[in-house]
Amino acid sequence: MQISAEEMKKSIKKMYEMLDEVTPVDFDCGTLCGEVCCVYDEGEYRNKDLVLYLLPGEELMYEDSDYFEVYYIDPKDLDYPRSWKDDVFIVECNDPPHCDRSIRPIQCRTFPLVPHISKDGQFHLILDENEFPYECPIIRDNIKLNEDFVQVTYKVWKMLITNPNVYSLILFDSRRRDNKRKGYEIVI
Ligand code: SF4
Ligand code: SF4
């Protein structure tokens, strides 16, 4: 059964509210790295090759925001599973690190945890340094993440993978990660 846009928006809003209640650590970890995952550096956007990929339905949260530009891409132009037929939405942050944090995307909210499905089908959250073009001190220094952040992030991703497109994408990324054999740390 097709889910209506209204229902999708409601479910994304619920996930945002759940994630609003938790933070990766009890201090502003941006002070450790100069907000490397989102800031300009001396006027130049350091991570200009990075965009945030939206999960299905998240695009509905960005109907009217000065802080984000939303684009869509044909999945055929991306390294996405063939089964994914819908347009893929991405956002660019207009003025990082200034941000409307109430609508920042799930990919940003759940960082530095990454979803992973093991070969025996178990769903995990992992830390994977190889995913990012910059060094995150939380991963580098093995700083312990808040337990409630881990638990809520896990719950949210479990909700997200009930969408077959999301499940197939996570599975696709997981097998590719395993093939690279670079290693990662399972958090939960
Ligand atoms: S999540 Fe990592 S890279 Fe991003 S602000 Fe915190 S410490 Fe820096
Ligand atoms: S959504 Fe906000 S916090 Fe996240 S990368 Fe963009 S500007 Fe930074």
PDB file of C-alpha atoms and ligand atoms in Angstrom:
ATOM      1  CA  MET A   1       0.000   0.000   0.000  1.00  0.00           C
ATOM      2  CA  GLN A   2       1.342   3.440  -0.983  1.00  0.00           C
ATOM      3  CA  ILE A   3       2.017   5.742   1.999  1.00  0.00           C
ATOM      4  CA  SER A   4       0.671   9.285   1.542  1.00  0.00           C
ATOM      5  CA  ALA A   5       3.023  12.278   1.621  1.00  0.00           C
ATOM      6  CA  GLU A   6       1.266  13.467   4.776  1.00  0.00           C
ATOM      7  CA  GLU A   7       1.914  10.156   6.556  1.00  0.00           C
ATOM      8  CA  MET A   8       5.541  10.148   5.426  1.00  0.00           C
ATOM      9  CA  LYS A   9       6.038  13.666   6.728  1.00  0.00           C
ATOM     10  CA  LYS A  10       4.449  12.713  10.045  1.00  0.00           C
ATOM     11  CA  SER A  11       6.770   9.753  10.439  1.00  0.00           C
ATOM     12  CA  ILE A  12       9.893  11.809   9.590  1.00  0.00           C
ATOM     13  CA  LYS A  13       8.766  14.493  12.072  1.00  0.00           C
ATOM     14  CA  LYS A  14       8.479  11.807  14.746  1.00  0.00           C
ATOM     15  CA  MET A  15      12.046  10.633  14.011  1.00  0.00           C
ATOM     16  CA  TYR A  16      13.326  14.219  14.181  1.00  0.00           C
ATOM     17  CA  GLU A  17      11.610  14.640  17.563  1.00  0.00           C
ATOM     18  CA  MET A  18      13.149  11.407  18.853  1.00  0.00           C
ATOM     19  CA  LEU A  19      16.616  12.507  17.713  1.00  0.00           C
ATOM     20  CA  ASP A  20      16.090  16.012  19.161  1.00  0.00           C
ATOM     21  CA  GLU A  21      16.128  14.420  22.612  1.00  0.00           C
ATOM     22  CA  VAL A  22      19.657  13.020  22.316  1.00  0.00           C
ATOM     23  CA  THR A  23      23.173  14.128  21.425  1.00  0.00           C
ATOM     24  CA  PRO A  24      26.250  12.035  20.530  1.00  0.00           C
ATOM     25  CA  VAL A  25      28.201  13.383  23.528  1.00  0.00           C
ATOM     26  CA  ASP A  26      27.449  15.748  26.432  1.00  0.00           C
ATOM     27  CA  PHE A  27      29.531  18.611  25.068  1.00  0.00           C
ATOM     28  CA  ASP A  28      29.734  20.431  21.747  1.00  0.00           C
ATOM     29  CA  CYS A  29      31.986  18.068  19.807  1.00  0.00           C
ATOM     30  CA  GLY A  30      32.373  20.756  17.131  1.00  0.00           C
ATOM     31  CA  THR A  31      34.904  22.364  19.489  1.00  0.00           C
ATOM     32  CA  LEU A  32      37.173  19.322  18.977  1.00  0.00           C
ATOM     33  CA  CYS A  33      37.465  19.666  15.238  1.00  0.00           C
ATOM     34  CA  GLY A  34      36.263  23.181  14.305  1.00  0.00           C
ATOM     35  CA  GLU A  35      32.976  21.694  13.093  1.00  0.00           C
ATOM     36  CA  VAL A  36      34.839  19.976  10.295  1.00  0.00           C
ATOM     37  CA  CYS A  37      31.759  18.043   9.216  1.00  0.00           C
ATOM     38  CA  CYS A  38      30.043  21.259   8.194  1.00  0.00           C
ATOM     39  CA  VAL A  39      32.020  24.533   8.269  1.00  0.00           C
ATOM     40  CA  TYR A  40      33.580  26.974   5.889  1.00  0.00           C
ATOM     41  CA  ASP A  41      37.308  27.317   6.270  1.00  0.00           C
ATOM     42  CA  GLU A  42      38.598  30.846   5.662  1.00  0.00           C
ATOM     43  CA  GLY A  43      35.739  31.570   3.325  1.00  0.00           C
ATOM     44  CA  GLU A  44      35.981  28.323   1.441  1.00  0.00           C
ATOM     45  CA  TYR A  45      33.704  25.405   1.983  1.00  0.00           C
ATOM     46  CA  ARG A  46      36.022  22.689   3.188  1.00  0.00           C
ATOM     47  CA  ASN A  47      33.658  19.856   2.472  1.00  0.00           C
ATOM     48  CA  LYS A  48      32.279  21.169  -0.763  1.00  0.00           C
ATOM     49  CA  ASP A  49      32.144  17.701  -2.293  1.00  0.00           C
ATOM     50  CA  LEU A  50      29.845  16.562   0.473  1.00  0.00           C
ATOM     51  CA  VAL A  51      26.106  16.690   0.223  1.00  0.00           C
ATOM     52  CA  LEU A  52      23.566  15.267   2.566  1.00  0.00           C
ATOM     53  CA  TYR A  53      21.379  12.517   1.161  1.00  0.00           C
ATOM     54  CA  LEU A  54      17.808  12.627   2.330  1.00  0.00           C
ATOM     55  CA  LEU A  55      15.852   9.566   3.338  1.00  0.00           C
ATOM     56  CA  PRO A  56      12.487   9.070   1.591  1.00  0.00           C
ATOM     57  CA  GLY A  57       9.993  11.656   2.873  1.00  0.00           C
ATOM     58  CA  GLU A  58      12.598  13.997   4.345  1.00  0.00           C
ATOM     59  CA  GLU A  59      12.341  16.259   1.291  1.00  0.00           C
ATOM     60  CA  LEU A  60       8.845  17.183   2.537  1.00  0.00           C
ATOM     61  CA  MET A  61      10.438  18.921   5.527  1.00  0.00           C
ATOM     62  CA  TYR A  62      12.259  21.456   3.323  1.00  0.00           C
ATOM     63  CA  GLU A  63       9.422  23.179   1.542  1.00  0.00           C
ATOM     64  CA  ASP A  64      10.463  26.624   2.694  1.00  0.00           C
ATOM     65  CA  SER A  65      13.900  27.096   4.270  1.00  0.00           C
ATOM     66  CA  ASP A  66      16.624  29.686   3.750  1.00  0.00           C
ATOM     67  CA  TYR A  67      19.192  27.324   5.230  1.00  0.00           C
ATOM     68  CA  PHE A  68      18.939  24.496   2.720  1.00  0.00           C
ATOM     69  CA  GLU A  69      18.738  23.963  -1.032  1.00  0.00           C
ATOM     70  CA  VAL A  70      17.016  20.766  -2.053  1.00  0.00           C
ATOM     71  CA  TYR A  71      17.838  18.975  -5.319  1.00  0.00           C
ATOM     72  CA  TYR A  72      16.845  15.666  -6.785  1.00  0.00           C
ATOM     73  CA  ILE A  73      18.883  13.222  -8.823  1.00  0.00           C
ATOM     74  CA  ASP A  74      17.841  10.313 -10.987  1.00  0.00           C
ATOM     75  CA  PRO A  75      19.028   7.178  -9.099  1.00  0.00           C
ATOM     76  CA  LYS A  76      20.486   5.888 -12.394  1.00  0.00           C
ATOM     77  CA  ASP A  77      23.094   8.653 -12.094  1.00  0.00           C
ATOM     78  CA  LEU A  78      24.148   7.459  -8.647  1.00  0.00           C
ATOM     79  CA  ASP A  79      25.803   4.353  -7.302  1.00  0.00           C
ATOM     80  CA  TYR A  80      22.454   3.161  -5.937  1.00  0.00           C
ATOM     81  CA  PRO A  81      20.767  -0.241  -6.067  1.00  0.00           C
ATOM     82  CA  ARG A  82      18.929  -0.856  -9.355  1.00  0.00           C
ATOM     83  CA  SER A  83      15.727  -1.542  -7.422  1.00  0.00           C
ATOM     84  CA  TRP A  84      15.601   2.124  -6.306  1.00  0.00           C
ATOM     85  CA  LYS A  85      13.454   3.849  -8.941  1.00  0.00           C
ATOM     86  CA  ASP A  86      12.346   7.032  -7.135  1.00  0.00           C
ATOM     87  CA  ASP A  87      14.231  10.317  -7.383  1.00  0.00           C
ATOM     88  CA  VAL A  88      16.901  10.754  -4.720  1.00  0.00           C
ATOM     89  CA  PHE A  89      16.754  14.040  -2.842  1.00  0.00           C
ATOM     90  CA  ILE A  90      19.839  15.764  -1.520  1.00  0.00           C
ATOM     91  CA  VAL A  91      20.361  18.982   0.426  1.00  0.00           C
ATOM     92  CA  GLU A  92      23.118  21.517   0.375  1.00  0.00           C
ATOM     93  CA  CYS A  93      23.583  23.569   3.518  1.00  0.00           C
ATOM     94  CA  ASN A  94      23.532  27.249   2.511  1.00  0.00           C
ATOM     95  CA  ASP A  95      25.443  28.783   5.395  1.00  0.00           C
ATOM     96  CA  PRO A  96      27.207  26.141   7.469  1.00  0.00           C
ATOM     97  CA  PRO A  97      27.680  25.905  10.390  1.00  0.00           C
ATOM     98  CA  HIS A  98      24.655  28.224  10.784  1.00  0.00           C
ATOM     99  CA  CYS A  99      21.726  25.971  10.486  1.00  0.00           C
ATOM    100  CA  ASP A 100      18.058  25.478  11.174  1.00  0.00           C
ATOM    101  CA  ARG A 101      18.775  22.559  13.442  1.00  0.00           C
ATOM    102  CA  SER A 102      15.070  21.729  13.776  1.00  0.00           C
ATOM    103  CA  ILE A 103      15.102  20.344  10.216  1.00  0.00           C
ATOM    104  CA  ARG A 104      18.652  19.144   9.709  1.00  0.00           C
ATOM    105  CA  PRO A 105      18.668  15.802   7.917  1.00  0.00           C
ATOM    106  CA  ILE A 106      18.818  12.385   9.554  1.00  0.00           C
ATOM    107  CA  GLN A 107      22.223  11.754   7.973  1.00  0.00           C
ATOM    108  CA  CYS A 108      23.555  14.730   9.946  1.00  0.00           C
ATOM    109  CA  ARG A 109      21.615  13.959  13.134  1.00  0.00           C
ATOM    110  CA  THR A 110      22.820  10.364  13.394  1.00  0.00           C
ATOM    111  CA  PHE A 111      26.480  11.054  12.512  1.00  0.00           C
ATOM    112  CA  PRO A 112      28.987   9.517  13.263  1.00  0.00           C
ATOM    113  CA  LEU A 113      26.951   6.308  13.366  1.00  0.00           C
ATOM    114  CA  VAL A 114      26.445   4.533  10.058  1.00  0.00           C
ATOM    115  CA  PRO A 115      23.854   1.794   9.403  1.00  0.00           C
ATOM    116  CA  HIS A 116      25.152  -1.631   8.367  1.00  0.00           C
ATOM    117  CA  ILE A 117      23.601  -5.039   7.685  1.00  0.00           C
ATOM    118  CA  SER A 118      25.937  -7.935   8.389  1.00  0.00           C
ATOM    119  CA  LYS A 119      26.233 -10.962   6.098  1.00  0.00           C
ATOM    120  CA  ASP A 120      23.957 -12.921   8.444  1.00  0.00           C
ATOM    121  CA  GLY A 121      21.266 -10.240   8.109  1.00  0.00           C
ATOM    122  CA  GLN A 122      21.731  -8.524  11.493  1.00  0.00           C
ATOM    123  CA  PHE A 123      21.213  -4.786  11.586  1.00  0.00           C
ATOM    124  CA  HIS A 124      23.984  -2.757  13.249  1.00  0.00           C
ATOM    125  CA  LEU A 125      25.251   0.759  13.716  1.00  0.00           C
ATOM    126  CA  ILE A 126      28.943   1.098  13.086  1.00  0.00           C
ATOM    127  CA  LEU A 127      31.731   3.668  13.131  1.00  0.00           C
ATOM    128  CA  ASP A 128      33.481   3.726   9.818  1.00  0.00           C
ATOM    129  CA  GLU A 129      36.343   6.165   9.357  1.00  0.00           C
ATOM    130  CA  ASN A 130      36.597   5.278   5.686  1.00  0.00           C
ATOM    131  CA  GLU A 131      33.207   6.832   4.949  1.00  0.00           C
ATOM    132  CA  PHE A 132      34.324  10.443   5.393  1.00  0.00           C
ATOM    133  CA  PRO A 133      36.849  12.725   3.703  1.00  0.00           C
ATOM    134  CA  TYR A 134      37.763  14.288   7.054  1.00  0.00           C
ATOM    135  CA  GLU A 135      38.797  13.051  10.452  1.00  0.00           C
ATOM    136  CA  CYS A 136      36.110  12.949  13.139  1.00  0.00           C
ATOM    137  CA  PRO A 137      37.741  13.108  16.603  1.00  0.00           C
ATOM    138  CA  ILE A 138      34.932  11.026  18.093  1.00  0.00           C
ATOM    139  CA  ILE A 139      35.977   8.131  15.862  1.00  0.00           C
ATOM    140  CA  ARG A 140      39.714   8.859  15.907  1.00  0.00           C
ATOM    141  CA  ASP A 141      39.927   9.096  19.710  1.00  0.00           C
ATOM    142  CA  ASN A 142      37.313   6.436  20.332  1.00  0.00           C
ATOM    143  CA  ILE A 143      35.215   8.813  22.445  1.00  0.00           C
ATOM    144  CA  LYS A 144      32.305   6.981  24.022  1.00  0.00           C
ATOM    145  CA  LEU A 145      28.968   7.952  22.528  1.00  0.00           C
ATOM    146  CA  ASN A 146      26.026   8.576  24.839  1.00  0.00           C
ATOM    147  CA  GLU A 147      24.063   5.367  25.289  1.00  0.00           C
ATOM    148  CA  ASP A 148      20.701   7.099  24.710  1.00  0.00           C
ATOM    149  CA  PHE A 149      22.023   8.547  21.420  1.00  0.00           C
ATOM    150  CA  VAL A 150      23.062   5.060  20.281  1.00  0.00           C
ATOM    151  CA  GLN A 151      19.736   3.514  21.311  1.00  0.00           C
ATOM    152  CA  VAL A 152      17.526   6.205  19.750  1.00  0.00           C
ATOM    153  CA  THR A 153      19.599   6.259  16.553  1.00  0.00           C
ATOM    154  CA  TYR A 154      19.257   2.482  16.333  1.00  0.00           C
ATOM    155  CA  LYS A 155      15.475   2.728  16.802  1.00  0.00           C
ATOM    156  CA  VAL A 156      15.196   5.411  14.125  1.00  0.00           C
ATOM    157  CA  TRP A 157      17.242   3.434  11.593  1.00  0.00           C
ATOM    158  CA  LYS A 158      15.172   0.323  12.348  1.00  0.00           C
ATOM    159  CA  MET A 159      12.096   2.383  11.439  1.00  0.00           C
ATOM    160  CA  LEU A 160      13.797   3.674   8.290  1.00  0.00           C
ATOM    161  CA  ILE A 161      14.782   0.241   6.986  1.00  0.00           C
ATOM    162  CA  THR A 162      11.139  -0.857   6.943  1.00  0.00           C
ATOM    163  CA  ASN A 163      11.139   1.097   3.659  1.00  0.00           C
ATOM    164  CA  PRO A 164      12.347  -1.441   1.023  1.00  0.00           C
ATOM    165  CA  ASN A 165      14.337   1.240  -0.831  1.00  0.00           C
ATOM    166  CA  VAL A 166      16.241   2.200   2.312  1.00  0.00           C
ATOM    167  CA  TYR A 167      16.832  -1.453   3.220  1.00  0.00           C
ATOM    168  CA  SER A 168      18.229  -2.235  -0.230  1.00  0.00           C
ATOM    169  CA  LEU A 169      20.508   0.810  -0.110  1.00  0.00           C
ATOM    170  CA  ILE A 170      21.919  -0.098   3.309  1.00  0.00           C
ATOM    171  CA  LEU A 171      22.426  -3.694   2.169  1.00  0.00           C
ATOM    172  CA  PHE A 172      24.152  -2.497  -1.015  1.00  0.00           C
ATOM    173  CA  ASP A 173      26.487  -0.186   0.962  1.00  0.00           C
ATOM    174  CA  SER A 174      27.182  -2.899   3.528  1.00  0.00           C
ATOM    175  CA  ARG A 175      28.302  -5.476   0.947  1.00  0.00           C
ATOM    176  CA  ARG A 176      30.482  -2.878  -0.724  1.00  0.00           C
ATOM    177  CA  ARG A 177      32.007  -2.016   2.661  1.00  0.00           C
ATOM    178  CA  ASP A 178      32.692  -5.708   3.380  1.00  0.00           C
ATOM    179  CA  ASN A 179      34.340  -6.105  -0.018  1.00  0.00           C
ATOM    180  CA  LYS A 180      36.726  -3.248   0.730  1.00  0.00           C
ATOM    181  CA  ARG A 181      37.874  -5.187   3.843  1.00  0.00           C
ATOM    182  CA  LYS A 182      39.052  -2.019   5.543  1.00  0.00           C
ATOM    183  CA  GLY A 183      37.388  -2.737   8.863  1.00  0.00           C
ATOM    184  CA  TYR A 184      34.967  -0.799  11.028  1.00  0.00           C
ATOM    185  CA  GLU A 185      33.772  -0.844  14.604  1.00  0.00           C
ATOM    186  CA  ILE A 186      30.355  -2.269  15.451  1.00  0.00           C
ATOM    187  CA  VAL A 187      28.714  -0.061  18.126  1.00  0.00           C
ATOM    188  CA  ILE A 188      25.413  -1.903  18.487  1.00  0.00           C
TER     189      ILE A 188
HETATM  190  S1  SF4 B   1      30.629  14.664  14.796  1.00  0.00           S
HETATM  191 FE1  SF4 B   1      32.889  14.497  14.641  1.00  0.00          FE
HETATM  192  S2  SF4 B   1      33.462  15.733  12.869  1.00  0.00           S
HETATM  193 FE2  SF4 B   1      31.346  16.335  13.430  1.00  0.00          FE
HETATM  194  S3  SF4 B   1      31.519  18.090  14.835  1.00  0.00           S
HETATM  195 FE3  SF4 B   1      31.484  16.247  16.131  1.00  0.00          FE
HETATM  196  S4  SF4 B   1      33.639  15.651  16.401  1.00  0.00           S
HETATM  197 FE4  SF4 B   1      33.564  17.090  14.672  1.00  0.00          FE
HETATM  198  S1  SF4 B   2      22.627  20.271   8.393  1.00  0.00           S
HETATM  199 FE1  SF4 B   2      23.444  21.926   9.700  1.00  0.00          FE
HETATM  200  S2  SF4 B   2      24.734  20.861  11.183  1.00  0.00           S
HETATM  201 FE2  SF4 B   2      24.374  19.443   9.490  1.00  0.00          FE
HETATM  202  S3  SF4 B   2      26.068  19.703   8.053  1.00  0.00           S
HETATM  203 FE3  SF4 B   2      24.458  21.133   7.409  1.00  0.00          FE
HETATM  204  S4  SF4 B   2      24.878  23.074   8.443  1.00  0.00           S
HETATM  205 FE4  SF4 B   2      26.084  21.477   9.478  1.00  0.00          FE
END
